[in-house]
Each structure stands twice: as C-alpha cells, then as structure tokens.
Amino acid sequence: MNTRVDSRQSPLLQRRTSLSSVLQPLVDATLVGGLFFMVTDIQSGAVGMSCVLFFVLLLGAMALVYDGFGIYRRNRRIVEKVADIAKAWTLSFGGVALLMYLLNLLGSMNATTLFEIFSVGFLLQVASYSVFRKLQAYSGGKRAKAIVVVGAGAFTKTLAETLNSNPWSNERVVGTVLLDESEINPSDVMVLVDQAAKGERLRGVYLVLPIERGEFAVEFYRTMVNKHIDVHWVPDTSSLDLINPNIKEVGGNPVISFSETPLLGLQSHKKALLDRLVASAAVLLLWPIMLVAAVAVKLSSPGPILFKQKRTGWDGQIFEIWKFRSMRMDINVDDSVKQATKNDPRVTAVGRFIRRTSIDELPQIFNVLGGSMSLVGPRPHAIQHDREYSTQIDSYLARHRIKPGITGLAQVRGFRGETETVDLMAKRVAADLEYINTWSVWADIQIIIATALTLFSKRAY
C-alpha cells in the first residue's frame, strides 16, 4: 500500500508571464512617446499640454484596447498579428483623436501631425513585434524541449501542428501518438510515447482527450509523475456546443466555463459605450428620416405610428421592441404570430418601402439608448417563435446570452427576413452563436459597416 504524501500546493491556476510580454509594452510605450514628442516639437517648436494630455489618454486607451485584442498575450502568425496591431492601434489612436477634437483640445496638433504619429507609430510597433519575435524564436530554438502529443481525434494532430508552428514556444514536437478506444491502459500508452520520442530526452507530454475521459488523464499522470516529464492535459470539448467558453479561477483553482455571456465586467462597458456613442450620433443624423417616416406611416393607414411587441432579450429577459408600423390594422388574422412574407397583404405601400430599406427598424435606436438592445447582436424573435424553434434547433435559446441587436452577423450573411424552413433558421442561429463566441468591439464595427452595404437586401419584405 502506497502512502500518500501530504504536500502544500500552490494554486492550480498560475500566471506565468514571459519576459517579452512585460518588456514589449514598455518598449512600445517608449517608442510611441518618443515619436509623439519628437513630431510635435518639430512641427510646432514646443511640446504643449495638449500633446501631453493626448499621450496620457492614448496610453490609457492602448492599455484597454490592446488587452482586449491580446496583443501582448496571444501568439499568432505574423500577418494575423500585424492585422491585430493595426486594428488595436487604429481604435486607440482614432478614439483619442476624435475625443480631443470634439472637446477642442488638440491645440497646435493638426491633421498632418496626427497622421505622421499614427503612421510611424504603427510601423514602430510592427518593428518592435518583429524584433521580439525573432529574439524569442532564437532563444526558444536553442533550448527547445522535446515533447510528444498523445490523444484521440483530429484535434490531436491540429495541436501538434500548432505547437510546432509557434516560433515563440520553447517546445518541439518530436512525435504524435494517436489512441483508439482499445488503448486505455496508461502503461501501454507510455510505451508508445517512448517510441514516439525517437530516443530523444522527453521533457513533456500533451494529452488530448475528450473531457469525459478525465479519469484516464488522472491515471496517465500518476504513471508519469515520477519520470521527470511535464504532463499537460488539453480537454477536447469539440463534442460540446459551448457558448463563449472560458477558463477562470476561483481561489486559485481553475474553472472551465462551458456557457457564459461575453458581456462581463469591462467587456460589457465597452459594448455599451460603442452602442451609446453610435446610437446618439444616429439620432442626430437620422431624425429627419424618422420624422418623415412617422408622418408617412400615420397617413398611410389607420393605426399607431409605432409597432410594439414583447421580445426575449439578454439572458431571457422580456422587453418591448419598437418599430415603425408597416402593416394594416384592419385585416382579420388569428392570434398566431406570422412572419412577413413576400407580397404579404398585411403590408402597406409605405410599409413595404420602409421594410425594404430597413427604415422600419430605426426606432430601435431608442431601445439601444435605453439599454434593452444593442446595435449588433442576434435579432430578437417573437416569443411564440422562440418557443417553437427552441424545440426544433439545438442551443436555440443560447442566442440570448448576449444583448439582441438591430443588426447582426446572421443579417450581413444574408439570413434576413422570413425564414421559410427550419434549416434556414438553424443557419441563422449558427451565425448568432458564432457571433457570441467571437464577439469583440472590432467585430461590432465591421458588422455595422457591412450592414450599411446590405440595407437593400431582396430578402427584406
């Protein structure tokens, strides 16, 4: 009988920060700061308070935005990383520049000065990233540890390729062991691992198994614990329909979240800020169109100007959606909620126009300002439709894990208007869930721009 050693353990979830992730932000801030003051000094002959204020605000914006994009945390291919830097830098610099302009605080900084700082600043950050990348690759290549990837399923090979293609890693995959259901004995698997190592000194094993096979992972670890080999378990969750999966900690212990809204903490404030800013600007720009639409609806047929209906919102909360009324009120219909169809006799002439141009959706700007909706998110369906489709489509109600939107990823992909079949609705739901799993402020901005290009969709009737 083996005696269990009672040892004091550090928290299971620990922060292991690399030296480059600490140094690179400092280097970037120094480069941008030096560029900032050099350009403004050359252009105006002095560094004024407006320049200092701009730089301080810019550092704050970069801290928030760059963290959201994972600029200093995520290792990606060079093209993807440069694209992320471009997005994060544009949002940070452009946001501060716009704020300073609206508050009339730019002082002596003109468009030429800002353009030079923006352009050169971006190039300096790309150069900084390239240098750190090469240094890390050189350092990692000289001391790369031999590792073997063990697992079942296609994800095993994918993980091995990802590890080998990461120039920042100090690990080198020397072999892969693919398991089938019969290979459940950890000792037998260890023999296969030794063979895959090809005589090299093995330093680590990545174990890729479905999360429901956690018992095997524990047995395998106990087989390896005295061999001076690092053991990493990568739970394969591909069999689960996860909603914004995440790993966090509670008291130092890792917690895997299978389903979670992406609007937590700072993320919620970021989305709310974007919503309020764009919605406020939209009211100022579009009020003449809304006024004309309101008058036209009132004159087109008897009834109220606004159509109001209960819909399901964020996390299942019920709210009242507003639209310009596009249908006649004097047609007898049953109590069921029917989607508008092509040549629907209930739709008025004015209604047909405002539906095709999406003008009927404009009152939802006030839903956004009130907080019940967002500019971008899954379109809220009638409550009756939610009940109907939730019994036919897996994870249908998971689309409510984020605020409903005036537009969304599904709409810009063409899944707009009537959904004639369950399969078409399933595709819309799949796009909604993809949006939830990949949400970011930048994604919202891209969808808003794409929506403007698809307003006259033939599926809007």
CSV table of C-alpha atoms in Angstrom, one decimal:
chain,number,residue,atom,x,y,z
A,1,MET,CA,0.0,0.0,0.0
A,2,ASN,CA,1.4,3.3,-1.1
A,3,THR,CA,1.4,6.2,1.4
A,4,ARG,CA,0.1,9.5,0.0
A,5,VAL,CA,2.3,12.4,0.6
A,6,ASP,CA,0.5,15.4,2.2
A,7,SER,CA,2.1,18.4,0.5
A,8,ARG,CA,1.3,22.1,0.4
A,9,GLN,CA,0.3,23.1,-3.1
A,10,SER,CA,0.4,26.4,-4.9
A,11,PRO,CA,-2.8,27.5,-6.7
A,12,LEU,CA,-3.6,25.3,-9.7
A,13,LEU,CA,-4.1,28.3,-12.0
A,14,GLN,CA,-1.0,30.3,-12.0
A,15,ARG,CA,0.1,33.3,-14.1
A,16,ARG,CA,3.3,32.5,-16.0
A,17,THR,CA,4.3,35.8,-17.6
A,18,SER,CA,7.1,35.7,-20.1
A,19,LEU,CA,9.8,38.4,-20.1
A,20,SER,CA,8.8,39.6,-23.6
A,21,SER,CA,5.2,40.2,-22.5
A,22,VAL,CA,6.4,42.5,-19.8
A,23,LEU,CA,9.2,44.3,-21.8
A,24,GLN,CA,7.3,44.7,-25.1
A,25,PRO,CA,4.5,47.0,-23.8
A,26,LEU,CA,7.2,49.2,-22.1
A,27,VAL,CA,9.2,49.3,-25.3
A,28,ASP,CA,6.1,50.2,-27.4
A,29,ALA,CA,5.1,52.9,-24.9
A,30,THR,CA,8.6,54.4,-25.0
A,31,LEU,CA,8.7,54.3,-28.8
A,32,VAL,CA,5.3,55.9,-29.2
A,33,GLY,CA,6.0,58.5,-26.5
A,34,GLY,CA,9.4,59.5,-28.1
A,35,LEU,CA,7.8,59.7,-31.5
A,36,PHE,CA,4.9,61.8,-30.1
A,37,PHE,CA,7.0,64.4,-28.5
A,38,MET,CA,9.6,64.5,-31.3
A,39,VAL,CA,7.0,65.1,-34.0
A,40,THR,CA,5.1,67.7,-32.1
A,41,ASP,CA,8.3,69.5,-31.2
A,42,ILE,CA,9.4,69.6,-34.8
A,43,GLN,CA,6.0,70.7,-36.1
A,44,SER,CA,5.2,73.4,-33.5
A,45,GLY,CA,8.6,74.1,-31.8
A,46,ALA,CA,7.4,73.1,-28.4
A,47,VAL,CA,5.6,70.3,-26.6
A,48,GLY,CA,2.3,71.7,-25.2
A,49,MET,CA,-0.2,70.5,-22.6
A,50,SER,CA,-2.5,69.2,-25.4
A,51,CYS,CA,0.3,66.9,-26.6
A,52,VAL,CA,0.9,65.6,-23.0
A,53,LEU,CA,-2.9,65.1,-22.5
A,54,PHE,CA,-3.2,63.2,-25.8
A,55,PHE,CA,-0.3,60.9,-24.9
A,56,VAL,CA,-1.7,60.1,-21.5
A,57,LEU,CA,-5.1,59.4,-22.8
A,58,LEU,CA,-3.6,57.3,-25.6
A,59,LEU,CA,-1.6,55.1,-23.1
A,60,GLY,CA,-4.9,54.5,-21.2
A,61,ALA,CA,-6.7,53.6,-24.4
A,62,MET,CA,-3.9,51.3,-25.5
A,63,ALA,CA,-4.0,49.5,-22.2
A,64,LEU,CA,-7.7,48.7,-22.5
A,65,VAL,CA,-7.9,48.0,-26.3
A,66,TYR,CA,-4.6,46.1,-26.6
A,67,ASP,CA,-5.6,43.9,-23.7
A,68,GLY,CA,-8.9,43.2,-25.5
A,69,PHE,CA,-7.1,42.2,-28.6
A,70,GLY,CA,-4.5,40.2,-26.6
A,71,ILE,CA,-1.6,42.0,-28.4
A,72,TYR,CA,0.9,41.0,-25.7
A,73,ARG,CA,-0.7,37.7,-24.6
A,74,ARG,CA,-1.6,35.8,-27.8
A,75,ASN,CA,0.9,34.2,-30.2
A,76,ARG,CA,-0.3,34.3,-33.8
A,77,ARG,CA,1.1,34.2,-37.3
A,78,ILE,CA,2.9,37.4,-38.4
A,79,VAL,CA,0.1,38.5,-40.8
A,80,GLU,CA,-2.6,38.0,-38.2
A,81,LYS,CA,-0.6,39.8,-35.5
A,82,VAL,CA,0.1,42.8,-37.7
A,83,ALA,CA,-3.6,43.0,-38.5
A,84,ASP,CA,-4.4,42.9,-34.8
A,85,ILE,CA,-1.9,45.6,-34.1
A,86,ALA,CA,-3.4,47.7,-36.9
A,87,LYS,CA,-6.9,47.3,-35.5
A,88,ALA,CA,-6.0,48.0,-31.9
A,89,TRP,CA,-3.8,51.0,-32.8
A,90,THR,CA,-6.5,52.5,-35.1
A,91,LEU,CA,-9.2,52.1,-32.4
A,92,SER,CA,-6.9,53.6,-29.6
A,93,PHE,CA,-5.4,56.4,-31.6
A,94,GLY,CA,-8.6,57.2,-33.5
A,95,GLY,CA,-10.7,57.2,-30.4
A,96,VAL,CA,-8.5,59.6,-28.5
A,97,ALA,CA,-8.1,61.9,-31.6
A,98,LEU,CA,-11.9,62.0,-32.0
A,99,LEU,CA,-12.4,62.8,-28.3
A,100,MET,CA,-9.8,65.5,-28.3
A,101,TYR,CA,-11.3,67.0,-31.5
A,102,LEU,CA,-14.8,67.1,-30.1
A,103,LEU,CA,-13.6,68.7,-26.9
A,104,ASN,CA,-11.5,71.2,-28.9
A,105,LEU,CA,-8.3,70.1,-27.0
A,106,LEU,CA,-6.0,69.4,-29.9
A,107,GLY,CA,-4.3,72.7,-29.6
A,108,SER,CA,-1.4,73.1,-32.1
A,109,MET,CA,-1.7,69.4,-33.3
A,110,ASN,CA,-3.0,69.5,-36.8
A,111,ALA,CA,-4.0,66.7,-39.2
A,112,THR,CA,-0.5,66.4,-40.6
A,113,THR,CA,1.0,65.9,-37.1
A,114,LEU,CA,-1.6,63.3,-36.2
A,115,PHE,CA,-1.2,61.4,-39.5
A,116,GLU,CA,2.6,61.3,-39.1
A,117,ILE,CA,2.3,60.0,-35.5
A,118,PHE,CA,-0.3,57.4,-36.5
A,119,SER,CA,1.6,56.1,-39.5
A,120,VAL,CA,5.1,56.0,-38.0
A,121,GLY,CA,3.7,54.7,-34.6
A,122,PHE,CA,2.2,51.8,-36.3
A,123,LEU,CA,5.4,50.9,-38.2
A,124,LEU,CA,7.4,51.2,-35.0
A,125,GLN,CA,5.1,48.8,-33.2
A,126,VAL,CA,5.3,46.3,-36.0
A,127,ALA,CA,9.1,46.6,-36.0
A,128,SER,CA,9.1,46.1,-32.2
A,129,TYR,CA,7.0,43.0,-32.5
A,130,SER,CA,9.3,41.6,-35.2
A,131,VAL,CA,12.4,42.1,-33.1
A,132,PHE,CA,10.9,40.4,-30.1
A,133,ARG,CA,9.5,37.6,-32.2
A,134,LYS,CA,13.0,36.9,-33.7
A,135,LEU,CA,14.7,37.1,-30.2
A,136,GLN,CA,12.1,34.7,-28.8
A,137,ALA,CA,12.4,32.3,-31.7
A,138,TYR,CA,16.2,32.3,-31.4
A,139,SER,CA,16.1,31.8,-27.7
A,140,GLY,CA,13.5,29.1,-27.9
A,141,GLY,CA,15.3,27.3,-30.7
A,142,LYS,CA,18.5,26.9,-28.7
A,143,ARG,CA,16.7,25.3,-25.7
A,144,ALA,CA,13.5,23.7,-27.2
A,145,LYS,CA,12.3,20.8,-25.2
A,146,ALA,CA,11.3,17.6,-26.9
A,147,ILE,CA,7.6,16.8,-26.4
A,148,VAL,CA,5.1,14.2,-27.6
A,149,VAL,CA,1.4,14.8,-28.2
A,150,VAL,CA,-0.9,12.0,-27.2
A,151,GLY,CA,-4.6,11.9,-27.9
A,152,ALA,CA,-7.7,10.7,-29.8
A,153,GLY,CA,-9.4,12.5,-32.7
A,154,ALA,CA,-8.4,15.1,-35.3
A,155,PHE,CA,-7.6,17.8,-32.7
A,156,THR,CA,-4.5,15.8,-31.7
A,157,LYS,CA,-2.8,16.5,-35.0
A,158,THR,CA,-4.0,20.0,-35.0
A,159,LEU,CA,-2.5,20.7,-31.6
A,160,ALA,CA,0.8,19.2,-32.7
A,161,GLU,CA,0.9,21.4,-35.8
A,162,THR,CA,0.0,24.5,-33.7
A,163,LEU,CA,2.8,23.8,-31.2
A,164,ASN,CA,5.4,23.3,-33.9
A,165,SER,CA,4.4,26.4,-35.9
A,166,ASN,CA,4.7,28.7,-32.8
A,167,PRO,CA,8.0,30.5,-33.1
A,168,TRP,CA,7.6,31.8,-29.5
A,169,SER,CA,7.5,28.4,-27.9
A,170,ASN,CA,10.4,26.6,-26.3
A,171,GLU,CA,8.9,23.2,-27.1
A,172,ARG,CA,9.4,21.0,-30.1
A,173,VAL,CA,7.0,18.2,-31.1
A,174,VAL,CA,9.1,15.1,-31.9
A,175,GLY,CA,6.2,12.6,-32.1
A,176,THR,CA,2.5,12.0,-32.0
A,177,VAL,CA,0.6,9.1,-30.6
A,178,LEU,CA,-3.0,8.6,-31.8
A,179,LEU,CA,-5.2,6.5,-29.5
A,180,ASP,CA,-8.2,4.4,-30.2
A,181,GLU,CA,-10.8,3.1,-27.7
A,182,SER,CA,-8.8,-0.1,-27.0
A,183,GLU,CA,-5.8,1.8,-25.8
A,184,ILE,CA,-6.9,2.7,-22.3
A,185,ASN,CA,-4.0,1.3,-20.3
A,186,PRO,CA,-1.7,4.2,-19.3
A,187,SER,CA,1.3,1.8,-19.0
A,188,ASP,CA,0.8,0.7,-22.6
A,189,VAL,CA,0.4,4.3,-23.8
A,190,MET,CA,3.7,5.1,-22.0
A,191,VAL,CA,5.5,2.5,-24.2
A,192,LEU,CA,4.1,4.2,-27.3
A,193,VAL,CA,5.2,7.6,-26.0
A,194,ASP,CA,8.8,6.3,-25.6
A,195,GLN,CA,8.7,5.0,-29.1
A,196,ALA,CA,7.4,8.3,-30.5
A,197,ALA,CA,10.2,10.2,-28.7
A,198,LYS,CA,12.7,8.5,-31.0
A,199,GLY,CA,15.5,8.3,-28.5
A,200,GLU,CA,15.4,12.0,-27.6
A,201,ARG,CA,15.2,13.1,-24.0
A,202,LEU,CA,11.5,13.5,-23.5
A,203,ARG,CA,10.6,16.6,-21.5
A,204,GLY,CA,6.8,16.9,-21.8
A,205,VAL,CA,3.6,15.2,-22.9
A,206,TYR,CA,0.4,16.9,-24.1
A,207,LEU,CA,-2.6,14.6,-23.5
A,208,VAL,CA,-5.6,15.4,-25.8
A,209,LEU,CA,-8.7,13.6,-24.7
A,210,PRO,CA,-12.5,14.3,-24.6
A,211,ILE,CA,-13.4,16.0,-21.3
A,212,GLU,CA,-15.5,13.0,-20.4
A,213,ARG,CA,-12.3,10.8,-20.3
A,214,GLY,CA,-10.8,12.7,-17.4
A,215,GLU,CA,-10.3,9.5,-15.4
A,216,PHE,CA,-7.8,8.3,-18.0
A,217,ALA,CA,-5.9,11.6,-17.8
A,218,VAL,CA,-5.6,11.2,-14.0
A,219,GLU,CA,-4.3,7.6,-14.3
A,220,PHE,CA,-1.8,8.7,-17.0
A,221,TYR,CA,-0.5,11.5,-14.9
A,222,ARG,CA,0.1,9.1,-12.0
A,223,THR,CA,2.1,6.8,-14.4
A,224,MET,CA,4.3,9.8,-15.5
A,225,VAL,CA,4.7,11.7,-12.2
A,226,ASN,CA,8.0,10.1,-11.2
A,227,LYS,CA,9.6,10.3,-14.7
A,228,HIS,CA,10.6,14.0,-14.5
A,229,ILE,CA,8.3,14.7,-17.5
A,230,ASP,CA,5.8,17.6,-17.7
A,231,VAL,CA,2.3,16.5,-18.2
A,232,HIS,CA,-0.4,18.8,-19.8
A,233,TRP,CA,-4.0,17.8,-20.3
A,234,VAL,CA,-5.8,19.5,-23.1
A,235,PRO,CA,-9.5,18.7,-22.7
A,236,ASP,CA,-11.1,18.2,-26.1
A,237,THR,CA,-14.5,19.9,-25.9
A,238,SER,CA,-15.4,19.7,-29.6
A,239,SER,CA,-18.3,17.3,-28.8
A,240,LEU,CA,-20.0,20.1,-26.8
A,241,ASP,CA,-21.8,23.1,-28.1
A,242,LEU,CA,-20.0,25.6,-26.0
A,243,ILE,CA,-21.2,29.2,-25.6
A,244,ASN,CA,-18.3,31.7,-25.1
A,245,PRO,CA,-16.1,29.1,-23.3
A,246,ASN,CA,-13.6,30.5,-20.9
A,247,ILE,CA,-11.2,29.5,-18.2
A,248,LYS,CA,-11.0,31.5,-15.0
A,249,GLU,CA,-10.1,30.9,-11.4
A,250,VAL,CA,-11.8,30.8,-8.0
A,251,GLY,CA,-9.5,30.8,-5.1
A,252,GLY,CA,-6.6,29.8,-7.3
A,253,ASN,CA,-8.5,26.8,-8.7
A,254,PRO,CA,-9.2,26.5,-12.5
A,255,VAL,CA,-12.8,26.8,-13.5
A,256,ILE,CA,-13.9,25.8,-17.1
A,257,SER,CA,-16.9,27.8,-18.1
A,258,PHE,CA,-18.9,25.9,-20.7
A,259,SER,CA,-21.5,28.6,-21.2
A,260,GLU,CA,-21.1,32.3,-20.3
A,261,THR,CA,-22.1,35.6,-21.6
A,262,PRO,CA,-19.2,37.6,-23.2
A,263,LEU,CA,-20.6,40.8,-21.6
A,264,LEU,CA,-18.8,40.6,-18.3
A,265,GLY,CA,-17.0,43.4,-16.5
A,266,LEU,CA,-15.1,45.7,-18.8
A,267,GLN,CA,-16.4,44.0,-21.9
A,268,SER,CA,-20.0,45.0,-21.1
A,269,HIS,CA,-18.9,48.6,-20.7
A,270,LYS,CA,-17.0,48.6,-24.0
A,271,LYS,CA,-20.1,47.4,-25.9
A,272,ALA,CA,-22.4,49.8,-24.0
A,273,LEU,CA,-20.1,52.7,-24.8
A,274,LEU,CA,-20.0,51.9,-28.5
A,275,ASP,CA,-23.8,51.5,-28.5
A,276,ARG,CA,-24.4,54.8,-26.8
A,277,LEU,CA,-22.0,56.7,-29.0
A,278,VAL,CA,-23.2,55.4,-32.3
A,279,ALA,CA,-26.9,55.5,-31.4
A,280,SER,CA,-26.6,59.1,-30.2
A,281,ALA,CA,-24.9,60.0,-33.5
A,282,ALA,CA,-27.6,58.1,-35.4
A,283,VAL,CA,-30.4,60.1,-33.7
A,284,LEU,CA,-28.7,63.4,-34.7
A,285,LEU,CA,-28.2,62.3,-38.3
A,286,LEU,CA,-31.4,60.3,-39.0
A,287,TRP,CA,-34.1,62.3,-37.1
A,288,PRO,CA,-35.3,63.9,-40.4
A,289,ILE,CA,-35.8,60.5,-41.9
A,290,MET,CA,-37.6,59.2,-38.8
A,291,LEU,CA,-39.9,62.2,-38.8
A,292,VAL,CA,-40.8,61.8,-42.4
A,293,ALA,CA,-41.3,58.0,-41.9
A,294,ALA,CA,-43.6,58.7,-38.8
A,295,VAL,CA,-45.8,61.1,-40.8
A,296,ALA,CA,-45.9,58.7,-43.8
A,297,VAL,CA,-47.0,55.8,-41.6
A,298,LYS,CA,-49.7,57.8,-39.9
A,299,LEU,CA,-51.1,58.9,-43.2
A,300,SER,CA,-50.9,55.5,-44.9
A,301,SER,CA,-53.5,53.7,-42.8
A,302,PRO,CA,-55.3,54.0,-39.5
A,303,GLY,CA,-53.4,52.9,-36.5
A,304,PRO,CA,-50.4,53.9,-34.3
A,305,ILE,CA,-47.1,55.1,-35.7
A,306,LEU,CA,-45.1,52.6,-33.7
A,307,PHE,CA,-45.5,48.8,-33.6
A,308,LYS,CA,-44.6,47.5,-30.2
A,309,GLN,CA,-44.2,43.8,-29.3
A,310,LYS,CA,-42.7,41.8,-26.4
A,311,ARG,CA,-39.5,40.0,-27.3
A,312,THR,CA,-36.9,37.9,-25.5
A,313,GLY,CA,-33.7,39.8,-24.7
A,314,TRP,CA,-30.4,39.3,-22.9
A,315,ASP,CA,-30.4,36.2,-20.6
A,316,GLY,CA,-34.2,35.6,-21.3
A,317,GLN,CA,-35.4,39.0,-20.0
A,318,ILE,CA,-38.6,40.2,-21.8
A,319,PHE,CA,-38.5,43.7,-23.3
A,320,GLU,CA,-40.7,45.7,-25.7
A,321,ILE,CA,-39.3,46.3,-29.2
A,322,TRP,CA,-40.2,49.3,-31.2
A,323,LYS,CA,-40.6,49.6,-35.0
A,324,PHE,CA,-42.4,51.9,-37.4
A,325,ARG,CA,-45.7,50.1,-38.1
A,326,SER,CA,-45.6,48.6,-41.6
A,327,MET,CA,-48.9,46.6,-41.6
A,328,ARG,CA,-52.6,47.4,-41.8
A,329,MET,CA,-54.6,47.1,-38.6
A,330,ASP,CA,-57.9,46.3,-40.3
A,331,ILE,CA,-57.1,42.8,-41.6
A,332,ASN,CA,-58.6,40.0,-39.6
A,333,VAL,CA,-55.9,37.5,-38.5
A,334,ASP,CA,-55.8,34.7,-35.9
A,335,ASP,CA,-53.8,35.1,-32.7
A,336,SER,CA,-50.7,33.4,-34.0
A,337,VAL,CA,-47.6,35.5,-34.8
A,338,LYS,CA,-46.8,35.2,-38.5
A,339,GLN,CA,-43.6,36.3,-40.2
A,340,ALA,CA,-44.0,38.8,-43.1
A,341,THR,CA,-43.9,37.0,-46.4
A,342,LYS,CA,-43.3,38.2,-50.0
A,343,ASN,CA,-46.3,40.2,-51.3
A,344,ASP,CA,-47.9,39.9,-47.8
A,345,PRO,CA,-51.4,41.5,-48.0
A,346,ARG,CA,-51.0,42.9,-44.5
A,347,VAL,CA,-48.1,45.2,-45.5
A,348,THR,CA,-49.0,48.7,-46.6
A,349,ALA,CA,-47.3,50.5,-49.6
A,350,VAL,CA,-45.4,52.7,-47.2
A,351,GLY,CA,-44.7,49.7,-45.0
A,352,ARG,CA,-43.2,47.8,-48.0
A,353,PHE,CA,-40.8,50.6,-48.7
A,354,ILE,CA,-39.7,51.2,-45.1
A,355,ARG,CA,-39.2,47.4,-44.6
A,356,ARG,CA,-37.1,47.1,-47.8
A,357,THR,CA,-34.9,50.0,-46.7
A,358,SER,CA,-34.9,49.0,-43.0
A,359,ILE,CA,-36.3,52.4,-42.0
A,360,ASP,CA,-38.9,50.5,-40.0
A,361,GLU,CA,-36.1,49.4,-37.6
A,362,LEU,CA,-34.9,52.9,-36.8
A,363,PRO,CA,-37.0,53.3,-33.6
A,364,GLN,CA,-34.9,50.5,-32.1
A,365,ILE,CA,-32.2,53.1,-31.8
A,366,PHE,CA,-34.1,54.2,-28.7
A,367,ASN,CA,-34.2,50.6,-27.5
A,368,VAL,CA,-30.4,50.8,-27.7
A,369,LEU,CA,-30.2,54.1,-25.8
A,370,GLY,CA,-32.5,52.6,-23.2
A,371,GLY,CA,-30.2,49.5,-22.8
A,372,SER,CA,-32.6,46.7,-23.8
A,373,MET,CA,-30.9,46.2,-27.1
A,374,SER,CA,-27.5,46.7,-28.7
A,375,LEU,CA,-26.6,47.9,-32.2
A,376,VAL,CA,-25.2,44.5,-33.0
A,377,GLY,CA,-26.4,41.1,-31.8
A,378,PRO,CA,-28.8,38.3,-32.6
A,379,ARG,CA,-32.1,39.6,-33.9
A,380,PRO,CA,-34.9,39.2,-31.3
A,381,HIS,CA,-37.7,36.9,-32.5
A,382,ALA,CA,-41.3,36.9,-31.4
A,383,ILE,CA,-41.8,35.0,-28.1
A,384,GLN,CA,-44.0,32.5,-29.9
A,385,HIS,CA,-41.3,31.8,-32.5
A,386,ASP,CA,-38.8,31.3,-29.6
A,387,ARG,CA,-41.0,28.6,-28.1
A,388,GLU,CA,-41.5,27.0,-31.5
A,389,TYR,CA,-37.9,26.9,-32.7
A,390,SER,CA,-36.3,26.1,-29.3
A,391,THR,CA,-37.9,22.6,-29.6
A,392,GLN,CA,-36.5,22.0,-33.1
A,393,ILE,CA,-33.0,23.5,-33.0
A,394,ASP,CA,-30.3,22.6,-30.5
A,395,SER,CA,-28.9,25.5,-28.5
A,396,TYR,CA,-31.5,27.9,-30.0
A,397,LEU,CA,-32.1,29.7,-26.7
A,398,ALA,CA,-28.3,30.2,-26.2
A,399,ARG,CA,-28.6,33.1,-28.7
A,400,HIS,CA,-30.0,35.1,-25.7
A,401,ARG,CA,-26.6,35.0,-23.9
A,402,ILE,CA,-25.9,38.5,-25.3
A,403,LYS,CA,-28.0,41.5,-26.0
A,404,PRO,CA,-30.2,41.4,-29.1
A,405,GLY,CA,-29.3,43.7,-31.8
A,406,ILE,CA,-30.7,45.9,-34.6
A,407,THR,CA,-28.4,44.0,-36.9
A,408,GLY,CA,-26.1,41.0,-36.6
A,409,LEU,CA,-23.7,38.6,-38.2
A,410,ALA,CA,-26.6,36.5,-39.5
A,411,GLN,CA,-28.2,39.5,-41.2
A,412,VAL,CA,-25.0,40.6,-43.0
A,413,ARG,CA,-24.6,37.0,-44.2
A,414,GLY,CA,-28.0,37.1,-45.9
A,415,PHE,CA,-30.1,35.3,-43.2
A,416,ARG,CA,-32.5,38.2,-43.1
A,417,GLY,CA,-36.3,38.4,-43.4
A,418,GLU,CA,-38.6,35.4,-43.5
A,419,THR,CA,-37.2,32.0,-42.5
A,420,GLU,CA,-39.3,29.6,-44.6
A,421,THR,CA,-37.7,26.4,-43.3
A,422,VAL,CA,-36.2,25.2,-40.0
A,423,ASP,CA,-32.9,24.6,-41.8
A,424,LEU,CA,-32.7,28.3,-42.7
A,425,MET,CA,-33.5,29.3,-39.1
A,426,ALA,CA,-30.8,26.8,-38.0
A,427,LYS,CA,-28.2,28.7,-40.2
A,428,ARG,CA,-29.3,32.0,-38.6
A,429,VAL,CA,-28.9,30.5,-35.1
A,430,ALA,CA,-25.4,29.1,-36.0
A,431,ALA,CA,-24.3,32.6,-37.2
A,432,ASP,CA,-25.7,34.1,-33.9
A,433,LEU,CA,-23.8,31.6,-31.8
A,434,GLU,CA,-20.6,32.2,-33.8
A,435,TYR,CA,-21.0,35.9,-33.1
A,436,ILE,CA,-21.4,35.3,-29.4
A,437,ASN,CA,-18.3,33.1,-29.3
A,438,THR,CA,-16.2,35.6,-31.3
A,439,TRP,CA,-17.6,38.9,-30.1
A,440,SER,CA,-15.4,41.9,-29.9
A,441,VAL,CA,-15.8,45.7,-30.3
A,442,TRP,CA,-14.0,45.4,-33.7
A,443,ALA,CA,-16.4,42.7,-34.8
A,444,ASP,CA,-19.3,45.0,-34.0
A,445,ILE,CA,-17.8,47.9,-36.0
A,446,GLN,CA,-17.2,45.6,-39.0
A,447,ILE,CA,-20.8,44.3,-38.9
A,448,ILE,CA,-22.2,47.9,-38.6
A,449,ILE,CA,-20.2,48.8,-41.8
A,450,ALA,CA,-21.3,45.6,-43.6
A,451,THR,CA,-24.9,46.4,-42.6
A,452,ALA,CA,-24.8,49.7,-44.4
A,453,LEU,CA,-23.8,47.9,-47.6
A,454,THR,CA,-26.7,45.3,-47.3
A,455,LEU,CA,-29.6,47.6,-46.5
A,456,PHE,CA,-31.4,47.0,-49.7
A,457,SER,CA,-31.5,43.2,-49.4
A,458,LYS,CA,-34.0,41.4,-51.6
A,459,ARG,CA,-35.0,39.3,-48.6
A,460,ALA,CA,-36.4,42.3,-46.7
A,461,TYR,CA,-40.1,42.5,-47.3
